[in-house]
Coordinates of C-alpha atoms in Angstrom, one line a residue:
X1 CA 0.0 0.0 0.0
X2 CA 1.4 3.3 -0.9
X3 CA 0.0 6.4 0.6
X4 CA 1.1 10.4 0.5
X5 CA 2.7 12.6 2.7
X6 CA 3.4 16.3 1.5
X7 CA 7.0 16.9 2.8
X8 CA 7.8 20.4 1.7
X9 CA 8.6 20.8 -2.0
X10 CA 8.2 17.1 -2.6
X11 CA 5.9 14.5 -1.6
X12 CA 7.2 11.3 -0.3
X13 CA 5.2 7.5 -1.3
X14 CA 6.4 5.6 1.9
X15 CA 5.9 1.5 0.6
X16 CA 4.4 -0.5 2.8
X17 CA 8.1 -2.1 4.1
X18 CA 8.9 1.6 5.2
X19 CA 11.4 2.8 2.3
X20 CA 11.4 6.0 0.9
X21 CA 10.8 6.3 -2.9
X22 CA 10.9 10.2 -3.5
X23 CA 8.2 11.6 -6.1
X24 CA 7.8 14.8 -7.4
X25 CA 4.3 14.4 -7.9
X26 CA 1.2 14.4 -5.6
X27 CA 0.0 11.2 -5.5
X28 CA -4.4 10.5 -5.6
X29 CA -6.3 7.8 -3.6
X30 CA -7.3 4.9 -6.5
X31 CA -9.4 3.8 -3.9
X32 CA -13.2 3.8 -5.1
X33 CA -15.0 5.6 -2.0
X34 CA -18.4 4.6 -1.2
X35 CA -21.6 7.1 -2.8
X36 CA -22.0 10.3 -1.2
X37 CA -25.4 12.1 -1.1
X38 CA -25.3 15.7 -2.3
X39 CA -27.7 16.9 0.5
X40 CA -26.2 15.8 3.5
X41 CA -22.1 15.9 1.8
X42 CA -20.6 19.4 3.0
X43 CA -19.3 20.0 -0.6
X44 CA -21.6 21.1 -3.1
X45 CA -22.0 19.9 -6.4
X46 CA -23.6 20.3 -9.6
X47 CA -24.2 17.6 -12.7
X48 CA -22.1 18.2 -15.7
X49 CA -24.0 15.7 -17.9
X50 CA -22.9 12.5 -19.5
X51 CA -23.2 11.2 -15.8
X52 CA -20.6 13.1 -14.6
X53 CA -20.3 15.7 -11.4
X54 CA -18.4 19.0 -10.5
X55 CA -17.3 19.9 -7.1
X56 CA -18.2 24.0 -7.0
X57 CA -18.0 24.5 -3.5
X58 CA -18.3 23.8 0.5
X59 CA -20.8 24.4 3.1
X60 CA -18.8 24.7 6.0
X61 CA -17.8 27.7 6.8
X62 CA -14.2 26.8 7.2
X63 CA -13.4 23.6 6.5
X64 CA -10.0 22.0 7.8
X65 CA -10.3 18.7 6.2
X66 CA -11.6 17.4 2.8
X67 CA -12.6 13.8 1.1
X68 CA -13.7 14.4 -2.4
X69 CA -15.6 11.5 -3.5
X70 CA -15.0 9.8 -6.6
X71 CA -19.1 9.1 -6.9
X72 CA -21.8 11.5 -5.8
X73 CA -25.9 10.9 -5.4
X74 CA -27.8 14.1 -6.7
X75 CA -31.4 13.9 -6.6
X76 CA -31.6 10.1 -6.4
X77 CA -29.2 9.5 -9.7
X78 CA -25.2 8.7 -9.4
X79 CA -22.6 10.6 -10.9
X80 CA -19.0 10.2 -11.1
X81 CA -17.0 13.0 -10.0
X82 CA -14.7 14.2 -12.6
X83 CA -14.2 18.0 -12.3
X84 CA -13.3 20.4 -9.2
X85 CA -14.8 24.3 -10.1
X86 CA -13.2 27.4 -10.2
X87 CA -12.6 28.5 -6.8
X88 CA -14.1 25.8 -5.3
X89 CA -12.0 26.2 -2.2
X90 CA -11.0 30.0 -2.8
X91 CA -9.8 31.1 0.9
X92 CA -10.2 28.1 3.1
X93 CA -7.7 29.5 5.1
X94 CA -8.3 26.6 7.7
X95 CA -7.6 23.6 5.5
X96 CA -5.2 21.3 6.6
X97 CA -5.9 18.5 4.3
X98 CA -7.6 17.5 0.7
X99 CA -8.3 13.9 -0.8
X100 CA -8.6 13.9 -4.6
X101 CA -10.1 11.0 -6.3
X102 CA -8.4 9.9 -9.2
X103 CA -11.8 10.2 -11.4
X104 CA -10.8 13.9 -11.0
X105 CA -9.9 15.6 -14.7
X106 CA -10.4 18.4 -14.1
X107 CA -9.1 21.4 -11.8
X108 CA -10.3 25.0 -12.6
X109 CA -8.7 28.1 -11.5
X110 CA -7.8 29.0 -8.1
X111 CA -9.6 26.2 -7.1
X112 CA -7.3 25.9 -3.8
X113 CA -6.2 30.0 -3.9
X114 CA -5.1 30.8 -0.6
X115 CA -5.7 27.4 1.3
X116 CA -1.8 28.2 2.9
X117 CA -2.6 25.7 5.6
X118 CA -2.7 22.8 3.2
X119 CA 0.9 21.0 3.5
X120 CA 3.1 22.7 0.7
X121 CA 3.2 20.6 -3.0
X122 CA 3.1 20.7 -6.2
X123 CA -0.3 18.9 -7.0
X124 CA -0.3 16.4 -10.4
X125 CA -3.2 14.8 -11.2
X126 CA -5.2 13.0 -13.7
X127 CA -2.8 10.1 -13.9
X128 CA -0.2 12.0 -13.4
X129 CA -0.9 14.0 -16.7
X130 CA -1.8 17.2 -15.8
X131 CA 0.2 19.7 -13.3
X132 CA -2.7 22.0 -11.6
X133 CA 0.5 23.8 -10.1
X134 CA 1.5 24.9 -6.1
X135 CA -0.9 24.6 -3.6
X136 CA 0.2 25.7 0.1
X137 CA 2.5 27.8 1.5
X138 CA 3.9 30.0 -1.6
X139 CA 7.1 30.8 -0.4
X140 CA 8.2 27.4 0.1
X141 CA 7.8 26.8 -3.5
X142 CA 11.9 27.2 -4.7
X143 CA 12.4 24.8 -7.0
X144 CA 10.5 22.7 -8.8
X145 CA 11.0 19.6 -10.8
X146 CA 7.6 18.9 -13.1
X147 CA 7.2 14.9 -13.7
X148 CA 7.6 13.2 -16.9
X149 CA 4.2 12.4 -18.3
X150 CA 3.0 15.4 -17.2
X151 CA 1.3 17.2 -20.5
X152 CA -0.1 20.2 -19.8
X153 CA 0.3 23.0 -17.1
X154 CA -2.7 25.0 -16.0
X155 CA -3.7 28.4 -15.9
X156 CA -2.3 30.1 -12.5
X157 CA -0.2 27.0 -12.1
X158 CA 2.7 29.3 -10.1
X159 CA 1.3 32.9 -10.5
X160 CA 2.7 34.9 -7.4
X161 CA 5.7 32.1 -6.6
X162 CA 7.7 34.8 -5.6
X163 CA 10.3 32.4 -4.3
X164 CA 10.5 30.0 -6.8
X165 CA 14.1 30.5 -8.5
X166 CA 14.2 27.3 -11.1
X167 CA 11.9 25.1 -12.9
X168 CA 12.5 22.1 -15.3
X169 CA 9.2 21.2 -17.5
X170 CA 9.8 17.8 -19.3
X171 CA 9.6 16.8 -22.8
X172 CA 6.6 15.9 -23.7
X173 CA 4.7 19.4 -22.4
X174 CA 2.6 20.7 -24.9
X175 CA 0.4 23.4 -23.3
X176 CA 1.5 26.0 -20.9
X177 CA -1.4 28.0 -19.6
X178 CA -2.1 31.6 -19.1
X179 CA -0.2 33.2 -16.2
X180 CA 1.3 30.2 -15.5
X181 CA 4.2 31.9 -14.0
X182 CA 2.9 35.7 -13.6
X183 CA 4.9 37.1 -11.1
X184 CA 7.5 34.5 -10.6
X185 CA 10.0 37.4 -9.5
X186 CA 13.1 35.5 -8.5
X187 CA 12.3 32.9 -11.6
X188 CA 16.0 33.7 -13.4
X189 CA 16.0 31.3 -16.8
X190 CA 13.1 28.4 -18.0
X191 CA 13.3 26.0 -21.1
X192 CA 10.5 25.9 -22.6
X193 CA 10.6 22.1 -24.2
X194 CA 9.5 21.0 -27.8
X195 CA 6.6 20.3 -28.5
X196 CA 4.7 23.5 -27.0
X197 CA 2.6 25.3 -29.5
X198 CA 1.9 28.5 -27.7
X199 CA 2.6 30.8 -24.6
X200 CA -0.3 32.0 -23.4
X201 CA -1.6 35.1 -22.0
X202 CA 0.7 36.9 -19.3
X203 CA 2.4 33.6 -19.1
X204 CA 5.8 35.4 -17.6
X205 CA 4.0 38.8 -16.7
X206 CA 6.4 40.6 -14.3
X207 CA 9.1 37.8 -14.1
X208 CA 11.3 40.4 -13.1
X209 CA 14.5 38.4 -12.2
X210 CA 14.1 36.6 -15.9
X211 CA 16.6 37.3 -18.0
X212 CA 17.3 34.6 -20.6
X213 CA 14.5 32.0 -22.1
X214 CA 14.6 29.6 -24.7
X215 CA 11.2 29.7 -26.7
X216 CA 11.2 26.5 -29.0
X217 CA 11.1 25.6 -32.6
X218 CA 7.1 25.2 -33.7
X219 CA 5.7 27.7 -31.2
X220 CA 3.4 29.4 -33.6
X221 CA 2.0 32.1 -31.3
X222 CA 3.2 34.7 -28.2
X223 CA 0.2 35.6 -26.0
X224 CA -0.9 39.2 -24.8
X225 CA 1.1 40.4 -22.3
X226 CA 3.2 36.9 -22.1
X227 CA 6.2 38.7 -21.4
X228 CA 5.0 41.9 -19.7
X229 CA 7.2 44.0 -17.5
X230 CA 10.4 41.2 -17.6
X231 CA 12.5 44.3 -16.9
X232 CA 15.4 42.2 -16.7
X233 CA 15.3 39.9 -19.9
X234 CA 18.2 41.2 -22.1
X235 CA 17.5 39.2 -25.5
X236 CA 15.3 36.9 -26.6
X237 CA 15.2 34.7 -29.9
X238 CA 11.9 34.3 -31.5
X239 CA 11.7 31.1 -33.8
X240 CA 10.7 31.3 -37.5
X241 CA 7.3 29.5 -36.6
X242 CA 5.8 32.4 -35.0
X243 CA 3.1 34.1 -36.5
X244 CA 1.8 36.0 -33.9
X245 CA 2.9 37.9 -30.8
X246 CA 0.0 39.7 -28.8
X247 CA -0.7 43.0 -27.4
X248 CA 1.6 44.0 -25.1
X249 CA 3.6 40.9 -25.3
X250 CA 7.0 42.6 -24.5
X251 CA 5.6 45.5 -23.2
X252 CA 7.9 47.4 -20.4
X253 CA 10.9 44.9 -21.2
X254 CA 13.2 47.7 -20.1
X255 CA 16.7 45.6 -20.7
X256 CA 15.9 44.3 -23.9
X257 CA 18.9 45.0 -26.3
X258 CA 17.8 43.4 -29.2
X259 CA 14.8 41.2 -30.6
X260 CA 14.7 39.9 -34.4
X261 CA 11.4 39.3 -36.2
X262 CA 11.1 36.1 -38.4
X263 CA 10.0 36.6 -41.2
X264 CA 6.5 34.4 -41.3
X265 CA 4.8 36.8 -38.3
X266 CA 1.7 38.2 -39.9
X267 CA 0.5 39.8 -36.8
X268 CA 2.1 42.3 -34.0
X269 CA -0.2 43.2 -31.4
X270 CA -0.9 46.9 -30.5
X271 CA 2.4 48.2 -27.4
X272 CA 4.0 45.0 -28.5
X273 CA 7.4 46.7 -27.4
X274 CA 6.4 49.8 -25.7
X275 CA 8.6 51.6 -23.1
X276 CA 11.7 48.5 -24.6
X277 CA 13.7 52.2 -24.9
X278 CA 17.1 50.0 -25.2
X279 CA 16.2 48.2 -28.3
X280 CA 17.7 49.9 -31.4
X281 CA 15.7 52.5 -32.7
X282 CA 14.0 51.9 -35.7
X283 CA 10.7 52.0 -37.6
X284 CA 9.5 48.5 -37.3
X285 CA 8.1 47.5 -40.9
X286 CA 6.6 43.3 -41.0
X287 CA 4.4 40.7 -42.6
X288 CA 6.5 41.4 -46.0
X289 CA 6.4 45.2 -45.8
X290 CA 3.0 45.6 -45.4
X291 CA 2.2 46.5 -41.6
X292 CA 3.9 49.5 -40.1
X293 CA 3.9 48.4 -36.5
X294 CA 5.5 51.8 -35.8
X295 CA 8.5 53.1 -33.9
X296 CA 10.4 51.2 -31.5
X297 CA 13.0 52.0 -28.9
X298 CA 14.3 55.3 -28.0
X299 CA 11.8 58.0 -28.8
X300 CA 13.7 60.7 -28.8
X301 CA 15.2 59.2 -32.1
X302 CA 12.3 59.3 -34.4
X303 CA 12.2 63.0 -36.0
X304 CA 12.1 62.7 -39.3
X305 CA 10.2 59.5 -40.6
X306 CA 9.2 58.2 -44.2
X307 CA 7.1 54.9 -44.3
X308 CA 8.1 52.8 -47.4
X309 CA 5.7 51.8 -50.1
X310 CA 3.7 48.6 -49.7
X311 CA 2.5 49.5 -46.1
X312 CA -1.3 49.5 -45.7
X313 CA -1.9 49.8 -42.1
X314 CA -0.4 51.8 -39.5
X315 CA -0.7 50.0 -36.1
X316 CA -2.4 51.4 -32.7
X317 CA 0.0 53.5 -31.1
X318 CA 2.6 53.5 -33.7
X319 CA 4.3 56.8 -33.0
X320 CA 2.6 57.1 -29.5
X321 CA 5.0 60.1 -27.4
X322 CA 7.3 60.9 -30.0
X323 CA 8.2 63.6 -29.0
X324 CA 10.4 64.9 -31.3
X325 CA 8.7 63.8 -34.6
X326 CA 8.2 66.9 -37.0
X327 CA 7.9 64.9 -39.9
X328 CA 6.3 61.9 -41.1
X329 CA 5.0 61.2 -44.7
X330 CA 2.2 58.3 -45.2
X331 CA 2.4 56.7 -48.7
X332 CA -0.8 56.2 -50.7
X333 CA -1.6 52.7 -50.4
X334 CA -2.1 53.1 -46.6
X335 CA -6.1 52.3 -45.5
X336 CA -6.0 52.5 -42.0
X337 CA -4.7 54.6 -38.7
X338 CA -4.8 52.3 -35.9
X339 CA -6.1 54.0 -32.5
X340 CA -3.6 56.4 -31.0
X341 CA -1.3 55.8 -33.8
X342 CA 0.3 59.8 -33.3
X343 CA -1.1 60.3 -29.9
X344 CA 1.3 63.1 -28.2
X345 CA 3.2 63.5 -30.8
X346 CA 3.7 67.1 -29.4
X347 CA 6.3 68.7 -32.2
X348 CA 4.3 67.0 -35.2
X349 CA 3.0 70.4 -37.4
X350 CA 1.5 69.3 -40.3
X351 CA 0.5 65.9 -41.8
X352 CA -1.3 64.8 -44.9
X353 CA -3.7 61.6 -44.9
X354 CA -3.9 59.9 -48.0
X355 CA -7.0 58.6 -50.6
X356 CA -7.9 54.8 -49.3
X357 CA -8.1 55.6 -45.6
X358 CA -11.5 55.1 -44.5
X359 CA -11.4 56.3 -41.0
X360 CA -9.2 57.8 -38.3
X361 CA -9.4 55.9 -35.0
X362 CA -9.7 56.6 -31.8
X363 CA -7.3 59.7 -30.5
X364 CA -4.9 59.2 -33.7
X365 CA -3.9 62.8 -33.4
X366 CA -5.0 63.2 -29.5
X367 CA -2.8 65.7 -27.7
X368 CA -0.3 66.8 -31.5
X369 CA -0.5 70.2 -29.4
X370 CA 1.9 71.7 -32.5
X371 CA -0.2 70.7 -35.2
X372 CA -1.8 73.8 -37.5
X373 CA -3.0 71.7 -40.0
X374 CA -4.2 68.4 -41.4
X375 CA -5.7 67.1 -44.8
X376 CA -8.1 64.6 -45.1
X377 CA -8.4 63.3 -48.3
X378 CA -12.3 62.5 -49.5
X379 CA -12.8 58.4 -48.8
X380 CA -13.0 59.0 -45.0
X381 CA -16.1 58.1 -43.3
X382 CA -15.9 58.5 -39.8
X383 CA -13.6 60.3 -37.2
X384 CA -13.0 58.7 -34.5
X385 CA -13.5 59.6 -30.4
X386 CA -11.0 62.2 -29.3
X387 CA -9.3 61.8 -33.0
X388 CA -8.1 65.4 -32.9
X389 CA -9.0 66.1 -29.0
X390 CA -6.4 68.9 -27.5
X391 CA -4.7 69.8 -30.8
X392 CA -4.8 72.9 -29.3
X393 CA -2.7 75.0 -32.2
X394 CA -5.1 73.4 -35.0
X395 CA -6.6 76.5 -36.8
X396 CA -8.1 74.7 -39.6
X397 CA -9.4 71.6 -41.3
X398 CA -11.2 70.6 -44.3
X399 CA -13.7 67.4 -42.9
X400 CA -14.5 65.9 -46.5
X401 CA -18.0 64.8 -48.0
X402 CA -17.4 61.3 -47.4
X403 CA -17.3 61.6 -43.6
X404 CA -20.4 60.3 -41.7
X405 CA -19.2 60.0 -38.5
X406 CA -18.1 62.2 -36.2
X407 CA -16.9 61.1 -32.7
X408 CA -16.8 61.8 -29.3
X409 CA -14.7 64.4 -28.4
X410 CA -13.1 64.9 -31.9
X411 CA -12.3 68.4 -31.7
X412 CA -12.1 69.2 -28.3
X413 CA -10.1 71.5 -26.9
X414 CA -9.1 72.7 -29.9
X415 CA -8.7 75.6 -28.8
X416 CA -7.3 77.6 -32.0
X417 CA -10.1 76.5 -34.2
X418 CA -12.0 79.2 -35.7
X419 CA -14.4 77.5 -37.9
X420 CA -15.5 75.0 -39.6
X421 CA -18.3 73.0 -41.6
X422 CA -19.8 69.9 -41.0
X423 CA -20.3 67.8 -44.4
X424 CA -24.0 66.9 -45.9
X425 CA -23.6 63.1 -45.1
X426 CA -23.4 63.6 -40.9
X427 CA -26.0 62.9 -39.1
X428 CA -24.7 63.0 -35.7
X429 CA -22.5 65.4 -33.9
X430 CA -21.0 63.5 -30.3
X431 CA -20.7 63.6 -27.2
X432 CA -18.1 67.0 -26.2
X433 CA -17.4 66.7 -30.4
X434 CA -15.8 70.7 -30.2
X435 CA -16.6 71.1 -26.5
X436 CA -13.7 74.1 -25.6
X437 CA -13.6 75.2 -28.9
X438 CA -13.1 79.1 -27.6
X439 CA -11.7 80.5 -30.6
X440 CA -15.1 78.9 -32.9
X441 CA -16.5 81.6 -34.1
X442 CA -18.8 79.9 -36.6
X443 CA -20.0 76.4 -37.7
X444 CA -22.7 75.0 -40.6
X445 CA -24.5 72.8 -39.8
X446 CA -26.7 70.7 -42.6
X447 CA -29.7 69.8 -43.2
X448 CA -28.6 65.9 -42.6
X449 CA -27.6 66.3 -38.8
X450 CA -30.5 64.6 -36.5
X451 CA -28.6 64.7 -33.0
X452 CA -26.2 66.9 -31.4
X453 CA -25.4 65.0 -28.5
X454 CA -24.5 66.2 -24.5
X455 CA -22.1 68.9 -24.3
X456 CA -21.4 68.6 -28.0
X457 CA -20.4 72.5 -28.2
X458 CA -20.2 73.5 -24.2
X459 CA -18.0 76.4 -23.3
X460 CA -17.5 77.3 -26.8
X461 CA -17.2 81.1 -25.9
X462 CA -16.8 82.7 -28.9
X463 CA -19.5 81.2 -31.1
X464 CA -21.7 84.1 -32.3
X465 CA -24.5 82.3 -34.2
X466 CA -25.8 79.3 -35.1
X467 CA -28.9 77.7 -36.9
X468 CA -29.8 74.2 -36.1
X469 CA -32.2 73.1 -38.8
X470 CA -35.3 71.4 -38.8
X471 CA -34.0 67.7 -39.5
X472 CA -32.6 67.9 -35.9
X473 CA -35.1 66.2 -33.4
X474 CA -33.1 66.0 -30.0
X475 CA -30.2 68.6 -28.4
X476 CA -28.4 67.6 -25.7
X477 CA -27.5 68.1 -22.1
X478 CA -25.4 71.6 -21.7
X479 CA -25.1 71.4 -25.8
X480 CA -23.8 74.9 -25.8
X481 CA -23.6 75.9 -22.4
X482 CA -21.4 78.3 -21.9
X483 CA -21.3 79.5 -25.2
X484 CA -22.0 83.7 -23.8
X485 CA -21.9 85.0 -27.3
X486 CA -24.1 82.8 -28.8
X487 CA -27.5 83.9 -31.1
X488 CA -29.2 80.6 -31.5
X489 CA -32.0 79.9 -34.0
X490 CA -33.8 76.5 -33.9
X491 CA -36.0 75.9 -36.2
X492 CA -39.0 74.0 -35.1
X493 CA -41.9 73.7 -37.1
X494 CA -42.5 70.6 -36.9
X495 CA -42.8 71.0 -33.1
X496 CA -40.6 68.1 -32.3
X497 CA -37.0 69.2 -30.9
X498 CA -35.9 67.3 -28.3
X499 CA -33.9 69.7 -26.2
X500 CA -31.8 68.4 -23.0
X501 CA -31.5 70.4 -19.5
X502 CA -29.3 73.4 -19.5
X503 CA -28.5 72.9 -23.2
X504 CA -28.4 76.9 -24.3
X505 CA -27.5 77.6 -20.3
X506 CA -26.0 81.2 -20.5
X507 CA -26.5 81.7 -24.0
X508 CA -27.0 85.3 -25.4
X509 CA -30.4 84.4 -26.9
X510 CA -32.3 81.5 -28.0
X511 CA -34.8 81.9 -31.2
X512 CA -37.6 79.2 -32.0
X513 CA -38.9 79.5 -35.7
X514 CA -42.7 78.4 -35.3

């Protein structure tokens, strides 16, 4: 007869003549325990379906000791026990031990988070095929040996092992779940073995002590955030099977010297390699010239930029704080300006969109406090939220027929705008569109507009007139408060304006046409 003991990193299978035999895996009764009823069990439990059962929960208050059964009664039917919920035992501060049958397949996240009391292990199961990861004590987890047969490794298998300074993962690993490792702080090197497909979301998130890792042959894709804030990881080989590397997925690498791109990647996730300021500064150019992920490393390099011919899109957050960037020139076969794409770019003056761009994203231009002017070409359909929000030296723009759409916030608080006219095809002016406008001294607005939405013109002090015509039904909350100077006239014939509280508060004068 062989039974466990947990016996601080490793767990010891004392034979029935008394020997020793060290394992590095936590070992589950195979004894088949008799039926336990549902109603008077102090677990809860809930049918899965093919006549199986999942452990969600306790009723105790706090339990110190647990038998999971490998077969449960619920509501006069049998069902084997094969899965153990999400946080089933979240914060059972008090439990001392845990029996896991070995019909168990399946451990969901945090299922034993913060149970400190339990002896400290690292807990395989499914026939020894599946590592649910450190349960116990956290800081006795050092160093960790993973099985062989073990195949996968769950979600939050070691997240917050502060302690834990090296780990071997056998062959034979092919799934490594997301934040497996997240803030493994004094983890210094890992090998990630053949056979693994994919590193999953903030997999290595704020690894801080990392500094070297070897990422296999065949991994195809790098998820979000996977290596997030690794502020010591110097270099890092990616291998020509990657396709994909997610949002943020180096983000805040602040010792990274230097980082190659195979070839094959097709997609670069939006702050990919923000704040890595020691990479070599460069405009980052991929999937066979097409995508313009934008600039990376130091900033203060990128002044003067030309992006080649072939591009098509520029990324979210491309130039984001360059600083220094007076220049850029966007070829014509570009059709789209990811979100933030020139965000801050506080010494860019002037910049021409080409024909084939269809819209402008979300704060493209937010905060290009030097900028005077811009040309949209005709082809754009929508402006996005805050596009052109505190471009406070912007004295003019031509919006073109084609746009549609205009966005939250696009214009405000610029605060050097003196006029401008809506195009024929808009029928909507958003929420705080030129809100602080103060130099506006005049806008059109057609016959197409239906809405102008809260605040869409609020402290716009130096608009002197305006007529809102009949085609709008509904004005806003504070519209144009503020706006002292302002002769209004509305014209509502139809008796059917829609008019929000305060939304001419402090106006000069207000005209209805009846």
């Amino acid at each position: 007869m062989i039974m466990a003991i947990a016996v601080g990193t490793e767990v010891l299978a004392v034979a029935k003549d008394g020997n020793n035999q060290k394992k590095s895996e936590t070992i589950t009764s195979n004894i088949d325990t008799a039926i336990v009823d549902a109603s008077t069990s102090i677990l809860k439990f809930s049918p899965l379906g093919n006549d199986s059962a999942k452990v969600t929960g306790h009723k105790e208050k706090n339990p110190t000791s647990i038998d999971i059964p490998s077969k449960v009664k619920i509501y006069g039917k049998v069902y084997k026990v094969t899965s153990i919920g999400d946080k089933a035992f979240d914060g059972c501060s008090s439990l001392k031990s845990i029996k896991i049958p070995e019909s168990v397949t399946s451990i969901g996240e945090d299922a034993f988070s913060s149970c400190d009391e339990l002896p400290p292990h690292l807990l395989v199961y499914d026939k020894g095929t599946k590592c649910y990861g450190w349960i116990g004590d956290k800081s006795k987890c050092t160093d960790v040996i993973i099985p062989k047969g073990v195949t996968s490794i769950g979600d939050w298998a070691f997240e917050g092992c502060s302690s834990l300074k090296s780990i071997t993962i056998p062959e034979g690993v092919t799934s490594i779940g997301d934040c497996a490792f997240n803030e493994c702080s004094s983890l210094k090197s890992i090998k990630i073995p053949k056979g693994v497909t994919s590193i999953g979301e903030s997999t290595f998130t704020r690894c801080r002590s990392l500094k070297n890792i070897t990422i296999p042959e065949g991994v195809t894709s790098i998820g979000d955030q996977a290596f997030g804030d690794c502020s010591s990881l110097t270099d890092i080989k990616i291998p020509k099977s990657v396709t994909s590397i997610g949002d943020q997925a180096f983000g805040n690498c602040s010792s990274l010297t230097d980082i190659i791109i195979p070839e094959g990647v097709t997609n670069i996730g939006d702050w990919a390699f923000a704040d890595c300021d020691e990479l070599p500064p460069h405009l980052l150019v991929y999937d066979k010239g097409t995508k313009c992920y934008g600039w990376i490393g130091d900033k203060s390099k990128c002044t003067d930029v030309t992006i080649p011919k072939g591009v098509t899109s520029i990324g979210e957050g491309a130039f984001y704080g360059c600083n220094y960037l007076t220049n850029i020139k966007i070829p014509k076969g570009v059709t789209s300006i990811g979100e933030g794409a020139f965000s801050k770019c506080i010494s860019l003056s002037s910049i021409k969109i080409p024909k084939g761009v269809t819209s402008i994203g979300t704060k493209a231009f937010n905060g290009c406090s030097s900028l005077t002017s811009i040309t949209i070409s005709e082809g754009v359909t929508s402006i996005g939220y805050w596009a052109f929000e505190g471009c406070s030296s912007l004295k003019s723009i031509t919006i073109p027929e084609s746009v549609t759409e205009i966005g939250h916030g696009a214009f405000e608080g610029c605060s050097s705008l003196k006029s401008i006219t809506i195009p024929k095809g808009v029928t909507r002016i958003g929420y705080q569109a030129f809100a602080g406008c103060r130099s506006l001294t005049s806008i059109t607005i057609p016959e197409s507009v239906t809405s102008i939405e809260d605040m869409a013109f609020n402290g716009c002090n130096s608009l002197k007139s305006i007529k809102i015509p009949k085609s709008v039904t509904s004005i806003g909350y504070m519209a144009f408060n503020g706006c002292k100077n302002l002769d209004v006239v509305i014209d509502n014939k139809e008796q059917n304006v829609e008019i929000g509280y305060v939304a001419f508060n402090d106006c000069k004068s207000v005209k209805f046409l009846k």
